XYZ file of C-alpha atoms in Angstrom:
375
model
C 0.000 0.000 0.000
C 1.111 3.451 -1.005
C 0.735 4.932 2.868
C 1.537 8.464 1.690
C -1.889 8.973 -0.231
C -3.965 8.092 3.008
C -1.731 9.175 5.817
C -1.094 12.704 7.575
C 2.145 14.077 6.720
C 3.744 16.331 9.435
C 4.356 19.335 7.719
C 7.726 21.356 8.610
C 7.551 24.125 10.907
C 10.252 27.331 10.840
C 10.657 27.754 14.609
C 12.924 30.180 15.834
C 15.717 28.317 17.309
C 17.965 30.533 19.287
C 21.150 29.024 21.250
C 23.642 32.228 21.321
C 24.008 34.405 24.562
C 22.466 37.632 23.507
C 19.116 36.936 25.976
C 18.806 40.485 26.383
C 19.140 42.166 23.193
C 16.571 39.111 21.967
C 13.926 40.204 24.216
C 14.447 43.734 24.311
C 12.844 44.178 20.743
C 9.114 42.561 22.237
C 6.796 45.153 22.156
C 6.160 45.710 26.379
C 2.570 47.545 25.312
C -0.544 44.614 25.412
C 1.072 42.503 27.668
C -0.560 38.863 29.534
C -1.304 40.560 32.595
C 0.751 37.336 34.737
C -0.745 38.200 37.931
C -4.569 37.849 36.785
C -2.903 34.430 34.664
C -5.941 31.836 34.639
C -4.914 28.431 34.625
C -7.737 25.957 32.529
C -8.103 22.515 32.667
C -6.621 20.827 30.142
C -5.884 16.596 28.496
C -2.286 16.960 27.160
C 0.358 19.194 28.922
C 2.084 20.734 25.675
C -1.050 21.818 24.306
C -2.888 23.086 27.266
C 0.354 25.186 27.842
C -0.993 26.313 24.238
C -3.975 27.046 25.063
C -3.700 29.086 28.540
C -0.789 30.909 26.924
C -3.494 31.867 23.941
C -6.613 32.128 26.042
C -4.681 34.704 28.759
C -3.912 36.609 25.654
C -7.335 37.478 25.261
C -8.058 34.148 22.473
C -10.800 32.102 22.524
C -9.538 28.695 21.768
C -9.375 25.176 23.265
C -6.546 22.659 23.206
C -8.684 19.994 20.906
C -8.881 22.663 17.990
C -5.063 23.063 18.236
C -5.229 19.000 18.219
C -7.282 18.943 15.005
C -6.126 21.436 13.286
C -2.969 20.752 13.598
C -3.657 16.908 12.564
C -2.701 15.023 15.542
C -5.092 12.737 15.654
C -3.088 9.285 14.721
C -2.301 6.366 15.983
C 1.266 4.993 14.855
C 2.101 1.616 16.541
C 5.719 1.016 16.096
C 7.651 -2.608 17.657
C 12.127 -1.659 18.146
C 14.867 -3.837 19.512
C 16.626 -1.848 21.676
C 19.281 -3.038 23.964
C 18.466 -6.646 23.421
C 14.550 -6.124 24.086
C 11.582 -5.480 22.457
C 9.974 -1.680 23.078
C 6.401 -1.456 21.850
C 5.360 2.306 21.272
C 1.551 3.152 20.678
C 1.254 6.721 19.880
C -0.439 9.999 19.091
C 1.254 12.999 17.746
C 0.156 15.015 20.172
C 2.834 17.354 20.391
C 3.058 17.439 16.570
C 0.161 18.851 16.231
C 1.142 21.972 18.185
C 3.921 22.659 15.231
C 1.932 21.738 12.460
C -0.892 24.352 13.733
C 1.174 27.086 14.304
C 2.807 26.461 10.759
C -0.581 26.430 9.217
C -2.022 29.502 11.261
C 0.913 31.741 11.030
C 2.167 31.640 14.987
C 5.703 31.685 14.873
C 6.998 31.120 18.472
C 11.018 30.906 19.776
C 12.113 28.006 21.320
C 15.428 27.824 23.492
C 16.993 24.680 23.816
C 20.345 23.252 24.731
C 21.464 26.286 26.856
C 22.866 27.063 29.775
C 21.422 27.176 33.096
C 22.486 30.558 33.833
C 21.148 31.721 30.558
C 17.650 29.708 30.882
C 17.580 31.402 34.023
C 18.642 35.373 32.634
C 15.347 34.330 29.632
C 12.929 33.372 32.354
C 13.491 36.820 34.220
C 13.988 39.055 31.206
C 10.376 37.471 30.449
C 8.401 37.448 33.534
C 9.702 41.361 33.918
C 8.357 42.080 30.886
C 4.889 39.697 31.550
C 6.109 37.344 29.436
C 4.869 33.888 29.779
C 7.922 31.163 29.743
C 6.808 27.121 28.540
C 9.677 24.766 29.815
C 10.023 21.434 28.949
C 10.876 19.581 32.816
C 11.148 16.018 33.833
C 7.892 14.718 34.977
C 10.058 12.561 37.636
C 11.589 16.001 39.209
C 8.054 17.454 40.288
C 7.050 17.644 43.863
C 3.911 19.853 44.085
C 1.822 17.014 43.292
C 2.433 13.133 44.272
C 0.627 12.397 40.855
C 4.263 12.545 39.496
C 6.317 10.308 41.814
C 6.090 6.974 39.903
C 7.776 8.889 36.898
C 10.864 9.408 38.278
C 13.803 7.824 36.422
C 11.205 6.975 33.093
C 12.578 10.186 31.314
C 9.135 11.771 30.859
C 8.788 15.305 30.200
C 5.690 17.303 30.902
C 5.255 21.184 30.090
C 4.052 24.307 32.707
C 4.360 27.892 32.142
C 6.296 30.007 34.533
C 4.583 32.981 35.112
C 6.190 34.917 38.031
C 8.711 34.745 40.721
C 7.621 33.668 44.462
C 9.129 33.888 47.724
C 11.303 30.190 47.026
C 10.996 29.818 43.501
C 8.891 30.731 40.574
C 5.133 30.517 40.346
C 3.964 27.931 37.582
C 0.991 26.956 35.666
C -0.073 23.235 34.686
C -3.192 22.828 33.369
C -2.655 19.069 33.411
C -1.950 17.181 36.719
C -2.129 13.517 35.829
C -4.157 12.840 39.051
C -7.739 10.869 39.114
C -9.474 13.046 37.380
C -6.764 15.580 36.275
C -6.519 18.416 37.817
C -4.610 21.539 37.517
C -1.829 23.577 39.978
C -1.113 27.087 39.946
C 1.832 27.734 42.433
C 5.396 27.848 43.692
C 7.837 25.895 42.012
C 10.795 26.036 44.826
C 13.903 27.325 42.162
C 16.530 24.249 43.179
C 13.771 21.710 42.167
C 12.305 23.533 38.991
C 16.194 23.535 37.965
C 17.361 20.365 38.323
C 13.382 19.110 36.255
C 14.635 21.668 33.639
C 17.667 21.349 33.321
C 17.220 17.105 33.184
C 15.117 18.261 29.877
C 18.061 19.965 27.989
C 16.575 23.800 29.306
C 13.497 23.715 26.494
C 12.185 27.560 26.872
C 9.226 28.328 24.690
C 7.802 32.253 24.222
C 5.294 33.485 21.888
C 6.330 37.292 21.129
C 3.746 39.550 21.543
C 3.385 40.906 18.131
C 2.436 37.556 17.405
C 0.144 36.466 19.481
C -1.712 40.241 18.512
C -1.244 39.278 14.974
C -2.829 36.002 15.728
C -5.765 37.166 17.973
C -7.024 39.495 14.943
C -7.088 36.689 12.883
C -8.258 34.542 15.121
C -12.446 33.701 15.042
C -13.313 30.193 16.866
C -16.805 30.700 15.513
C -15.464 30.782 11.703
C -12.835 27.954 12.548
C -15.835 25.781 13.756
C -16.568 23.776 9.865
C -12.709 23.623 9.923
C -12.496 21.675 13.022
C -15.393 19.529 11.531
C -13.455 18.545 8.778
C -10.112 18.017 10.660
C -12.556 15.750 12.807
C -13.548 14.024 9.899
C -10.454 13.692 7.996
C -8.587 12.368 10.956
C -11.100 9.563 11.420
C -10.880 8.508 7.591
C -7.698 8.446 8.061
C -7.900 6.342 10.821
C -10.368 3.749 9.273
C -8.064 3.928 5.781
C -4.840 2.941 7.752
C -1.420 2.539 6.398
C 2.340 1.511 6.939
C 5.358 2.544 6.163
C 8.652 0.520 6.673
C 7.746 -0.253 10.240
C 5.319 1.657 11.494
C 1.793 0.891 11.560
C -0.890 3.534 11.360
C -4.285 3.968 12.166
C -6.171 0.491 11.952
C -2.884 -1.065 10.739
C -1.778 0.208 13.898
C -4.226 -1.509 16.102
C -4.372 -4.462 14.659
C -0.724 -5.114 15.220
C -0.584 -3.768 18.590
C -3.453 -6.084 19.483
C -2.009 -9.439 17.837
C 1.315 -8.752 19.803
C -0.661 -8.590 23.601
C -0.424 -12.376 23.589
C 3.244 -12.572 23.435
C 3.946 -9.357 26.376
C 5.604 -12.009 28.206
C 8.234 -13.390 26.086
C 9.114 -9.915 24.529
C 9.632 -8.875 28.763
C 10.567 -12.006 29.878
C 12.404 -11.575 33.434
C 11.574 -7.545 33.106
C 7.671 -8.319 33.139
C 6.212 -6.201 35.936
C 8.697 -3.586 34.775
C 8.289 -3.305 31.123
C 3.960 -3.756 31.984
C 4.348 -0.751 33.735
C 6.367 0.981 31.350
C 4.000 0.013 28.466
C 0.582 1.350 30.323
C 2.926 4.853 31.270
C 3.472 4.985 27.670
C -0.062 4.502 26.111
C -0.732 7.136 28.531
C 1.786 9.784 28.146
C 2.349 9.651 24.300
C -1.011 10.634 23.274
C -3.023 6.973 22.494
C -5.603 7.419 25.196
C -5.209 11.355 25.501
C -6.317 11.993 21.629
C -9.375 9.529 22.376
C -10.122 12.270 25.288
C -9.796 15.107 22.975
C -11.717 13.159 20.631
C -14.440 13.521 23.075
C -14.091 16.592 24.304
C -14.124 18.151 20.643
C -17.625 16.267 19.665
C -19.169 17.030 23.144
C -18.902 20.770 22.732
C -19.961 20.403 18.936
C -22.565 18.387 19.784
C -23.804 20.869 22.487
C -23.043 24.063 21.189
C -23.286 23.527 17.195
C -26.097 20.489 17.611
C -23.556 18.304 14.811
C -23.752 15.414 16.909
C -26.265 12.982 18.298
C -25.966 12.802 22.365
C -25.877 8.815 21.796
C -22.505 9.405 19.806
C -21.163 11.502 22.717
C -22.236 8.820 25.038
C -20.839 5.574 23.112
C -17.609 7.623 22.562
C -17.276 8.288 26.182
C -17.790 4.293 26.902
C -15.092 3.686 24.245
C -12.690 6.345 25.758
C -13.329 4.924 29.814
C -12.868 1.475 28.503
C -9.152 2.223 26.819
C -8.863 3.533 30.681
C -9.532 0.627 32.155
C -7.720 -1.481 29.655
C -4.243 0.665 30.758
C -4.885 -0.355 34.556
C -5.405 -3.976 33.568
C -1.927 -4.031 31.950
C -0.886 -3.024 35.144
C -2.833 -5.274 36.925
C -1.477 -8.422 35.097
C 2.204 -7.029 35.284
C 2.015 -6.600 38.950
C 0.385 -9.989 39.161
C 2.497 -11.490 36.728
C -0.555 -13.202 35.280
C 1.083 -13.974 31.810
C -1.922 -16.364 31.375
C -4.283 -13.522 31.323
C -2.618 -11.824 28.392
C -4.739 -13.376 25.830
C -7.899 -12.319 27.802
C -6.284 -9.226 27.538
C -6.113 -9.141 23.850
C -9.518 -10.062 23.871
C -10.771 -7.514 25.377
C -8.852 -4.815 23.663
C -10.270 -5.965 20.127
C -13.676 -5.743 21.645
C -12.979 -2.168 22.347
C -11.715 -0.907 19.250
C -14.873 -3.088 17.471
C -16.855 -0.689 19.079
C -14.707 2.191 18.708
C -14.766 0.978 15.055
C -18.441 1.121 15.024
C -18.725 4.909 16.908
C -16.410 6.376 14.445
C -17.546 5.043 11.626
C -21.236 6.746 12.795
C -19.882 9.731 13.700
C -18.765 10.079 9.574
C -22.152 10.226 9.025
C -22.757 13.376 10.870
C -19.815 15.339 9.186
């Protein structure tokens, strides 16, 4: 199969990529007139942390936009199933391009922003205050494992997980963040101190990622901006995603959309000899994944984008919203049973397992393919 007619290419994105020491000079060009006010910052709840960092940064700014527009318009809606050898063992990866779709949208919508990367401490540290003086917002990439406001982030220690916040101010120990996604049951969200050894050492574990949006473009992109006009786009980013998804595709070794599934779910059975003697570990590590790279976050954007179009624009039946709600708890609960039987060691139960997952995507087969006949 020719994969490139029927699956989304990631288009290129120009971001600014600075890594020379001229902080200052950089930021001294921003235009200090319509700035986020950081003290009146409102932190929304969001389903990814990249994009909700999006969004908060956006809506602050006076835009009215939600993370599952940047999602869909920015095509990251897929699921790529991909099976390495590394280090003598098998890694499965089942994945959305969640953060993807954050570059392909701004490419496509004209909102250049600057990332920092690879840079000093003392200069990450000279950016973030140049910023917050000037009510800058500042996105870092940390390491999920360093973060001790919220015990939702101990078990990721030493996994190499990043998650995103926006610094917004300094506080009495440290710096005041925003995350808009706290991993706990439900998510929640924190606004608060960071102390400034700990927010360090998470940042500085990530390679010192700094993200800004300069304010002549977010103005730029606020007057262009109108979520009632992008509504029929979204629609057909909603619909085109799902075709895609139904059409499928692979290339070399990567499995997309049903491809994707349908190899993911004939390799269940055989978790235990790929893991062998790492079992309960690489379990574990498998259900973190399916979690934190996108696979059962897109499903919840999925159903947060047809809930409000169903309630707000009327394009979709409340039995749709309810059968895609069952599809996206069940994917839940499938992710604790693969901890369940890791923990348990319960290598019997793994075709049970398999089982079940193919009875969820039939009827996540079945919802999608009703929800094309709305759009």
């Amino acid at each position: 199969m020719d994969s490139e007619s029927v699956l989304p290419l990631l288009r290129p994105i120009k971001i600014l990529q600075f890594q020379d020491r001229r902080m200052r000079s950089l930021l001294r060009g921003f235009n200090s007139e319509r700035a986020i006010l950081l003290r009146d910052f409102v932190t929304y709840q969001g389903i990814q942390c990249y994009i909700v960092c999006f969004q908060n940064y956006l809506r602050n700014a006076g835009v009215d936009i939600d993370e599952y527009e940047i999602f869909f318009l920015g095509n990251g809606f897929v699921t790529c199933y991909e099976k390495k050898l590394q280090n003598e063992s098998v890694e499965l990866f089942l994945r959305s391009y969640i953060n993807e779709s954050v570059d392909v949208f701004c490419k496509e919508y004209n909102l250049e922003y600057i990332k920092y990367k690879d840079i000093e401490n003392s200069e990450a540290e000279e950016l973030i205050e140049n910023c917050i003086s000037r009510n800058i917002p500042v996105i870092l990439r940390i390491d999920a494992g360093c973060i001790n406001y919220n015990a939702a982030f101990k078990n990721a220690y030493g996994l190499g997980f990043s998650h995103y916040v926006i610094v917004l101010n300094r506080s009495e120990n440290g710096f005041l963040v925003s995350d808009g996604y706290v991993p706990t049951v439900p998510a929640s969200i924190f606004q608060g101190e960071f102390e400034s050894g700990q927010l360090r050492q998470a940042r500085n574990a990530r390679n010192n990622v700094c993200i800004i949006i300069p304010k002549e473009q977010l103005l730029q992109f606020q007057n262009s901006w109108n979520r009632d006009e992008m509504t029929d786009r979204v629609v057909q980013a909603i619909n085109a995603s799902i075709l895609s998804f139904l059409t499928g595709g692979t290339i070399q070794n990567s499995y997309y959309g049903v491809r994707a599934m349908e190899a993911w779910i004939s390799d269940l059975p055989f978790l235990h000899d790929y893991y062998e003697e790492r079992f309960t570990e690489k379990m574990y590590d498998l259900y973190k994944k399916i979690r934190m790279r996108g696979f059962i976050g897109s499903r919840y954007l999925l159903n947060k984008a047809v809930g409000y179009l169903s309630e707000h624009k009327s394009i979709f039946g409340k039995q749709i919203v309810t059968d895609l709600q069952q599809v996206t708890r069940s994917w839940d609960m499938f992710g604790m049973s693969l901890l369940k039987i890791g923990i348990a060691k319960r290598k019997n139960d793994l075709v049970s397992l398999a089982q079940r997952a193919n009875e969820i995507y039939g009827n996540e087969l079945d919802t999608y393919n009703r929800i094309l006949k709305y759009v």
